Tab-separated table of C-alpha atoms in Angstrom:
chain	number	residue	atom	x	y	z
S	11	UNK	CA	0.000	0.000	0.000
S	12	UNK	CA	1.448	3.422	-0.934
S	13	UNK	CA	2.382	5.741	1.917
S	14	UNK	CA	-0.107	8.484	2.705
S	15	UNK	CA	0.777	11.951	1.461
S	16	UNK	CA	-1.317	13.525	4.200
S	17	UNK	CA	0.734	15.811	6.498
S	18	UNK	CA	1.381	14.165	9.851
S	19	UNK	CA	1.292	15.992	13.162
S	20	UNK	CA	2.960	15.258	16.491
S	21	UNK	CA	1.139	16.971	19.362
S	22	UNK	CA	2.585	17.380	22.861
S	23	UNK	CA	0.735	18.828	25.878
S	24	UNK	CA	2.549	20.163	28.899
S	25	UNK	CA	-0.742	19.740	30.681
S	26	UNK	CA	0.104	21.317	34.020
S	27	UNK	CA	1.484	24.336	32.183
S	28	UNK	CA	-1.659	24.983	30.148
S	29	UNK	CA	-4.077	24.316	33.044
S	30	UNK	CA	-2.197	26.525	35.490
S	31	UNK	CA	-1.665	29.287	32.908
S	32	UNK	CA	-5.376	29.365	32.084
S	33	UNK	CA	-6.349	29.493	35.750
S	34	UNK	CA	-3.875	32.265	36.544
S	35	UNK	CA	-4.964	34.201	33.444
S	36	UNK	CA	-8.541	34.369	34.747
S	37	UNK	CA	-7.955	34.619	38.490
S	38	UNK	CA	-4.593	36.327	38.906
S	39	UNK	CA	-0.946	35.337	38.896
S	40	UNK	CA	-0.187	32.609	41.408
S	41	UNK	CA	-3.870	31.929	42.103
S	42	UNK	CA	-3.679	28.263	41.109
S	43	UNK	CA	-0.984	27.478	43.690
S	44	UNK	CA	-2.968	29.262	46.381
S	45	UNK	CA	-6.343	27.664	45.613
S	46	UNK	CA	-5.366	24.045	44.914
S	47	UNK	CA	-3.010	21.330	46.092
S	48	UNK	CA	-1.710	18.125	44.550
S	49	UNK	CA	-3.565	15.820	46.926
S	50	UNK	CA	-6.629	17.642	48.222
S	51	UNK	CA	-9.864	17.323	46.267
S	52	UNK	CA	-11.631	20.640	45.742
S	53	UNK	CA	-15.119	20.361	47.161
S	54	UNK	CA	-18.109	21.280	44.931
S	55	UNK	CA	-19.668	24.630	45.720
S	56	UNK	CA	-16.506	26.208	47.088
S	57	UNK	CA	-14.930	29.279	45.538
S	58	UNK	CA	-11.976	27.233	44.254
S	59	UNK	CA	-14.361	24.761	42.628
S	60	UNK	CA	-16.217	27.568	40.839
S	61	UNK	CA	-12.946	29.074	39.687
S	62	UNK	CA	-11.796	25.724	38.307
S	63	UNK	CA	-15.017	25.454	36.327
S	64	UNK	CA	-14.460	28.892	34.849
S	65	UNK	CA	-10.875	27.986	33.902
S	66	UNK	CA	-11.671	24.599	32.357
S	67	UNK	CA	-9.442	23.905	29.356
S	68	UNK	CA	-11.336	22.926	26.212
S	69	UNK	CA	-9.455	19.885	24.908
S	70	UNK	CA	-11.441	19.738	21.680
S	71	UNK	CA	-10.544	23.312	20.779
S	72	UNK	CA	-6.848	22.434	20.932
S	73	UNK	CA	-7.080	19.089	19.142
S	74	UNK	CA	-9.377	20.395	16.408
S	75	UNK	CA	-7.015	23.273	15.693
S	76	UNK	CA	-4.025	20.919	15.577
S	77	UNK	CA	-5.923	18.744	13.087
S	78	UNK	CA	-5.959	21.617	10.571
S	79	UNK	CA	-2.249	20.940	9.992
S	80	UNK	CA	-2.712	17.266	9.130
S	81	UNK	CA	-3.451	13.865	10.611
S	82	UNK	CA	-2.540	13.728	14.289
S	83	UNK	CA	-0.147	10.783	14.345
S	84	UNK	CA	1.140	11.331	17.889
S	85	UNK	CA	-0.723	12.967	20.765
S	86	UNK	CA	0.692	12.901	24.276
S	87	UNK	CA	-0.145	14.782	27.453
S	88	UNK	CA	2.427	15.021	30.246
S	89	UNK	CA	1.324	15.555	33.846
S	90	UNK	CA	0.876	13.981	37.254
S	91	UNK	CA	-2.491	12.347	36.565
S	92	UNK	CA	-2.976	11.366	40.203
S	93	UNK	CA	-3.810	14.969	41.147
S	94	UNK	CA	-7.564	15.660	41.315
S	95	UNK	CA	-7.561	18.548	38.821
S	96	UNK	CA	-5.624	16.666	36.146
S	97	UNK	CA	-7.587	13.487	36.813
S	98	UNK	CA	-10.815	15.269	35.877
S	99	UNK	CA	-9.546	15.481	32.273
S	100	UNK	CA	-8.412	11.884	31.904
S	101	UNK	CA	-11.521	10.418	30.314
S	102	UNK	CA	-11.838	13.183	27.770
S	103	UNK	CA	-8.207	12.955	26.733
S	104	UNK	CA	-8.385	9.181	26.405
S	105	UNK	CA	-11.608	9.575	24.426
S	106	UNK	CA	-9.647	11.634	21.877
S	107	UNK	CA	-6.818	9.059	21.737
S	108	UNK	CA	-4.317	11.191	23.649
S	109	UNK	CA	-1.648	9.152	25.440
S	110	UNK	CA	-1.267	10.136	29.084
S	111	UNK	CA	2.322	10.181	30.321
S	112	UNK	CA	2.531	9.964	34.105
S	113	UNK	CA	5.091	12.252	35.742
S	114	UNK	CA	5.500	12.094	39.485
S	115	UNK	CA	6.630	15.374	41.069
S	116	UNK	CA	10.388	15.768	41.377
S	117	UNK	CA	9.957	18.623	43.860
S	118	UNK	CA	7.181	20.768	45.321
S	119	UNK	CA	6.882	22.796	42.113
S	120	UNK	CA	8.507	20.783	39.288
S	121	UNK	CA	7.520	17.504	37.622
S	122	UNK	CA	10.140	17.468	34.867
S	123	UNK	CA	7.569	17.613	32.082
S	124	UNK	CA	9.638	19.977	29.965
S	125	UNK	CA	12.656	17.659	29.839
S	126	UNK	CA	10.653	14.466	29.322
S	127	UNK	CA	8.468	16.039	26.644
S	128	UNK	CA	11.448	17.481	24.768
S	129	UNK	CA	13.384	14.210	24.851
S	130	UNK	CA	10.375	12.251	23.582
S	131	UNK	CA	9.659	14.789	20.843
S	132	UNK	CA	13.232	14.758	19.502
S	133	UNK	CA	13.262	10.960	19.580
S	134	UNK	CA	9.992	10.868	17.607
S	135	UNK	CA	11.341	13.300	15.015
S	136	UNK	CA	14.370	11.104	14.367
S	137	UNK	CA	12.493	7.800	14.406
S	138	UNK	CA	9.490	8.949	12.346
S	139	UNK	CA	10.831	10.856	9.378
S	140	UNK	CA	7.468	11.723	7.818
S	141	UNK	CA	6.292	13.804	10.791
S	142	UNK	CA	5.834	17.178	9.126
S	143	UNK	CA	4.422	19.297	11.972
S	144	UNK	CA	5.239	19.633	15.641
S	145	UNK	CA	2.601	21.175	17.930
S	146	UNK	CA	3.653	22.231	21.426
S	147	UNK	CA	0.845	23.096	23.844
S	148	UNK	CA	2.729	25.115	26.442
S	149	UNK	CA	4.070	28.580	27.103
S	150	UNK	CA	7.301	27.820	28.945
S	151	UNK	CA	10.548	29.224	27.591
S	152	UNK	CA	12.128	25.836	28.349
S	153	UNK	CA	10.677	24.653	25.022
S	154	UNK	CA	12.607	27.184	22.926
S	155	UNK	CA	15.436	24.710	22.301
S	156	UNK	CA	12.933	22.047	21.193
S	157	UNK	CA	11.251	24.423	18.752
S	158	UNK	CA	14.586	25.521	17.313
S	159	UNK	CA	15.832	21.958	16.887
S	160	UNK	CA	12.600	20.850	15.204
S	161	UNK	CA	12.873	23.732	12.746
S	162	UNK	CA	16.451	22.751	11.961
S	163	UNK	CA	15.179	19.270	11.162
S	164	UNK	CA	12.755	20.758	8.654
S	165	UNK	CA	9.549	20.502	10.683
S	166	UNK	CA	6.863	23.178	10.877
S	167	UNK	CA	6.549	24.148	14.535
S	168	UNK	CA	3.241	25.345	15.976
S	169	UNK	CA	2.796	26.601	19.526
S	170	UNK	CA	-0.429	26.958	21.501
S	171	UNK	CA	-0.467	28.912	24.735
S	172	UNK	CA	-2.403	31.182	27.036
S	173	UNK	CA	-2.042	34.947	26.766
S	174	UNK	CA	-0.013	36.271	29.660
S	175	UNK	CA	1.533	32.880	30.346
S	176	UNK	CA	3.573	32.483	27.180
S	177	UNK	CA	7.244	33.261	26.770
S	178	UNK	CA	8.055	35.730	23.989
S	179	UNK	CA	11.122	33.671	23.183
S	180	UNK	CA	8.986	30.578	22.578
S	181	UNK	CA	6.595	32.547	20.396
S	182	UNK	CA	9.522	33.755	18.294
S	183	UNK	CA	10.997	30.243	18.044
S	184	UNK	CA	7.822	28.800	16.490
S	185	UNK	CA	6.744	29.066	12.867
S	186	UNK	CA	3.236	29.817	14.099
S	187	UNK	CA	1.794	30.511	17.520
S	188	UNK	CA	-1.904	30.409	18.434
S	189	UNK	CA	-3.517	32.074	21.422
S	190	UNK	CA	-5.813	29.688	23.293
S	191	UNK	CA	-8.495	32.390	23.512
S	192	UNK	CA	-8.511	32.610	19.707
S	193	UNK	CA	-9.297	28.888	19.543
S	194	UNK	CA	-12.301	29.432	21.796
S	195	UNK	CA	-13.462	32.191	19.439
S	196	UNK	CA	-13.942	29.530	16.749
S	197	UNK	CA	-16.463	27.707	18.947
S	198	UNK	CA	-18.208	31.017	19.600
S	199	UNK	CA	-18.445	31.572	15.837
S	200	UNK	CA	-19.994	28.116	15.423
S	201	UNK	CA	-22.659	28.951	18.010
S	202	UNK	CA	-23.377	32.197	16.167
S	203	UNK	CA	-23.743	30.280	12.896
S	204	UNK	CA	-26.196	27.900	14.524
S	205	UNK	CA	-28.230	30.731	16.017
S	206	UNK	CA	-28.322	32.532	12.668
S	207	UNK	CA	-29.661	29.436	10.927
S	208	UNK	CA	-32.432	28.967	13.493
S	209	UNK	CA	-35.577	30.909	12.435
S	210	UNK	CA	-37.023	32.781	15.397
S	211	UNK	CA	-34.626	31.005	17.674
S	212	UNK	CA	-36.790	27.886	17.681
S	213	UNK	CA	-34.077	25.645	16.364
S	214	UNK	CA	-31.442	27.100	18.630
S	215	UNK	CA	-33.347	25.590	21.549
S	216	UNK	CA	-32.966	22.179	19.987
S	217	UNK	CA	-29.456	22.577	18.657
S	218	UNK	CA	-27.726	21.546	21.877
S	219	UNK	CA	-26.930	17.935	22.712
S	220	UNK	CA	-28.803	15.760	20.223
S	221	UNK	CA	-30.263	18.024	17.540
S	222	UNK	CA	-28.512	18.390	14.201
S	223	UNK	CA	-27.225	21.872	14.696
S	224	UNK	CA	-27.599	24.462	11.991
S	225	UNK	CA	-30.089	22.692	9.742
S	226	UNK	CA	-32.997	24.575	8.222
S	227	UNK	CA	-36.566	23.257	8.691
S	228	UNK	CA	-36.555	21.738	5.211
S	229	UNK	CA	-33.184	20.197	5.844
S	230	UNK	CA	-34.452	18.673	9.069
S	231	UNK	CA	-37.310	17.125	7.145
S	232	UNK	CA	-34.833	15.494	4.819
S	233	UNK	CA	-32.439	14.359	7.502
S	234	UNK	CA	-34.893	13.261	10.177
S	235	UNK	CA	-36.007	9.907	8.701
S	236	UNK	CA	-32.478	9.081	7.631
S	237	UNK	CA	-30.823	9.001	11.020
S	238	UNK	CA	-31.785	9.278	14.684
S	239	UNK	CA	-30.347	12.117	16.671
S	240	UNK	CA	-27.003	11.251	18.137
S	241	UNK	CA	-25.742	12.033	21.564
S	242	UNK	CA	-22.513	13.938	21.802
S	243	UNK	CA	-19.717	12.709	23.993
S	244	UNK	CA	-19.259	14.668	27.182
S	245	UNK	CA	-18.026	14.121	30.660
S	246	UNK	CA	-20.513	12.645	33.118
S	247	UNK	CA	-20.318	15.744	35.281
S	248	UNK	CA	-21.075	18.082	32.381
S	249	UNK	CA	-24.181	16.117	31.436
S	250	UNK	CA	-25.361	15.883	35.037
S	251	UNK	CA	-24.898	19.599	35.711
S	252	UNK	CA	-26.618	20.581	32.492
S	253	UNK	CA	-29.589	18.346	33.233
S	254	UNK	CA	-30.007	19.716	36.739
S	255	UNK	CA	-29.774	23.316	35.606
S	256	UNK	CA	-31.641	23.353	32.309
S	257	UNK	CA	-34.058	20.415	32.011
S	258	UNK	CA	-37.667	21.411	32.878
S	259	UNK	CA	-39.109	19.300	35.707
S	260	UNK	CA	-42.286	18.533	33.789
S	261	UNK	CA	-40.435	16.861	30.947
S	262	UNK	CA	-37.972	14.430	32.575
S	263	UNK	CA	-37.916	12.146	29.536
S	264	UNK	CA	-36.333	14.776	27.299
S	265	UNK	CA	-32.608	14.808	26.556
S	266	UNK	CA	-30.794	17.316	28.785
S	267	UNK	CA	-29.762	20.487	27.026
S	268	UNK	CA	-26.034	20.861	26.379
S	269	UNK	CA	-24.249	23.655	28.224
S	270	UNK	CA	-23.649	26.874	26.329
S	271	UNK	CA	-19.911	26.494	26.743
S	272	UNK	CA	-17.767	24.735	24.137
S	273	UNK	CA	-18.905	21.319	23.040
S	274	UNK	CA	-16.734	19.091	25.196
S	275	UNK	CA	-15.228	21.330	27.838
S	276	UNK	CA	-15.145	19.226	30.982
S	277	UNK	CA	-16.086	20.707	34.321
S	278	UNK	CA	-13.837	20.001	37.287
S	279	UNK	CA	-14.791	16.772	39.032
S	280	UNK	CA	-13.007	14.544	41.486
S	281	UNK	CA	-11.822	11.213	40.016
S	282	UNK	CA	-14.427	9.243	41.967
S	283	UNK	CA	-17.276	11.204	40.413
S	284	UNK	CA	-16.430	10.448	36.796
S	285	UNK	CA	-16.634	7.211	34.872
S	286	UNK	CA	-20.071	5.644	35.216
S	287	UNK	CA	-21.930	7.806	32.741
S	288	UNK	CA	-18.950	7.968	30.389
S	289	UNK	CA	-19.419	4.321	29.490
S	290	UNK	CA	-23.041	5.026	28.580
S	291	UNK	CA	-21.992	7.437	25.851
S	292	UNK	CA	-19.132	5.334	24.496
S	293	UNK	CA	-19.189	4.861	20.742
S	294	UNK	CA	-21.290	7.906	19.983
S	295	UNK	CA	-20.205	10.551	17.489
S	296	UNK	CA	-20.035	14.310	17.687
S	297	UNK	CA	-22.996	16.284	16.423
S	298	UNK	CA	-22.564	16.138	12.612
S	299	UNK	CA	-24.039	19.575	11.952
S	300	UNK	CA	-21.791	21.249	14.491
S	301	UNK	CA	-18.820	19.206	13.275
S	302	UNK	CA	-19.392	20.587	9.765
S	303	UNK	CA	-19.578	24.173	11.007
S	304	UNK	CA	-16.462	23.730	13.136
S	305	UNK	CA	-14.533	22.365	10.146
S	306	UNK	CA	-15.613	25.292	7.969
S	307	UNK	CA	-14.737	27.878	10.614
S	308	UNK	CA	-11.308	26.340	11.209
S	309	UNK	CA	-10.493	26.199	7.494
S	310	UNK	CA	-11.711	29.752	6.970
S	311	UNK	CA	-9.503	30.965	9.820
S	312	UNK	CA	-6.548	29.051	8.407
S	313	UNK	CA	-6.650	30.084	4.735
S	314	UNK	CA	-8.791	33.240	4.958
S	315	UNK	CA	-11.113	31.981	2.227
S	316	UNK	CA	-14.913	31.950	2.359
S	317	UNK	CA	-15.322	29.061	-0.077
S	318	UNK	CA	-13.747	25.726	0.864
S	319	UNK	CA	-13.283	22.665	-1.289
S	320	UNK	CA	-15.803	20.018	-0.221
S	321	UNK	CA	-13.173	17.287	-0.065
S	322	UNK	CA	-11.007	19.444	2.223
S	323	UNK	CA	-14.008	20.029	4.507
S	324	UNK	CA	-14.768	16.322	4.760
S	325	UNK	CA	-11.102	15.584	5.372
S	326	UNK	CA	-11.041	18.080	8.234
S	327	UNK	CA	-14.200	16.569	9.713
S	328	UNK	CA	-12.616	13.120	9.626
S	329	UNK	CA	-9.489	14.433	11.315
S	330	UNK	CA	-11.620	15.780	14.149
S	331	UNK	CA	-13.935	12.759	14.324
S	332	UNK	CA	-12.818	9.668	12.367
S	333	UNK	CA	-16.170	7.995	13.090
S	334	UNK	CA	-18.057	10.480	10.890
S	335	UNK	CA	-19.791	8.707	7.996
S	336	UNK	CA	-22.461	10.383	5.920
S	337	UNK	CA	-23.844	6.979	4.885
S	338	UNK	CA	-24.530	6.105	8.502
S	339	UNK	CA	-26.580	9.314	8.652
S	340	UNK	CA	-28.592	8.181	5.636
S	341	UNK	CA	-26.885	10.190	2.871
S	342	UNK	CA	-25.344	8.365	-0.116
S	343	UNK	CA	-22.747	11.084	-0.709
S	344	UNK	CA	-21.095	13.892	1.226
S	345	UNK	CA	-22.677	16.380	-1.190
S	346	UNK	CA	-26.119	15.099	-0.181
S	347	UNK	CA	-25.183	15.601	3.457
S	348	UNK	CA	-24.135	19.191	2.693
S	349	UNK	CA	-27.392	19.849	0.846
S	350	UNK	CA	-29.341	18.685	3.895
S	351	UNK	CA	-27.658	21.512	5.806
S	352	UNK	CA	-28.879	24.114	3.358
S	353	UNK	CA	-30.052	26.391	6.141
S	354	UNK	CA	-26.507	27.041	7.326
S	355	UNK	CA	-24.203	26.276	4.370
S	356	UNK	CA	-24.396	26.832	0.634
S	357	UNK	CA	-22.858	24.844	-2.197
S	358	UNK	CA	-21.165	25.969	-5.394
S	359	UNK	CA	-21.619	23.196	-7.943
S	360	UNK	CA	-20.858	25.221	-11.063
S	361	UNK	CA	-18.768	23.315	-13.658
S	362	UNK	CA	-15.287	22.735	-12.303
S	363	UNK	CA	-16.257	23.636	-8.734
S	364	UNK	CA	-17.367	21.628	-5.741
S	365	UNK	CA	-17.151	24.150	-2.953
S	366	UNK	CA	-19.034	24.961	0.228
S	367	UNK	CA	-19.183	27.910	2.595
S	368	UNK	CA	-21.117	29.054	5.633
S	369	UNK	CA	-24.217	30.865	4.484
S	370	UNK	CA	-23.839	34.620	4.779
S	371	UNK	CA	-25.564	36.131	7.800
S	372	UNK	CA	-28.722	38.099	7.109
S	373	UNK	CA	-28.595	41.855	7.453
């Protein structure tokens, strides 16, 4: 079988770095060290618990952005996964096929992630020659040498970090650096696209959780008999909280509404609280309508083009969710799937073209 010509990406998380940087960005420098500890579980309802919820890192936003550079061939996250805060992300990371590398603390403040991550990355670059892109999710200046070495080896280096917690030297050492807040803006744009496609806001009420987001009424009529609504993967705590807060008491049989935050952002939970409900949602796919919009928004942000080639859009969707299959949704071709989303996207099928874009907003 011929080797794939698809660009291949190696993704490395310094997980403690990104979690702590996000928390300190929202709550003040040094706040994470003051509010949490490595062994003590933060109790629900406390101020620290609420702050952790606000500072939750959206794993999907990072992975989906990394997928715009090619197929993610390696994905590793380095941290002490026995700590309660990090443990709350384990299921979601595993669900996205991210390898968790356990690092026990070497001192009160260091776990050696920077050295271990850099050594592993350099080893991968030498052993796997067709890795074309290196993505570093961290803001520590300790990764400058790694970025410089990867560039010398001919790799395209991408950094992802939190504003205020990123070294200028690391930013300069990368070929491209993305602000984490900018990644969240893509999810916000997707929600805006869904709301725009919903006439009178009626569909926006159904777009969370199981509804096919962004489809027009006619499109829903086409899609409805073809495939049942699918439940999106989420952490057990997210689903439980959303049900308690949003589901009306008189309609307990209805699916709980998804939270307004990004699609799979996990809320902080202690390790003992997660797991049971996660098995119930195993094997489900992400909402296909929202997956389409996310792919279009990411590609538009990357190449600054309104119109995207349909094959490139499908390829991006498969990178983000390899289980996506339009035939399983009842559509013989991807073009038919796109046509069923006519309320939110439009096709250009003029001779020589097979392009799609997000439908222009009214007014």
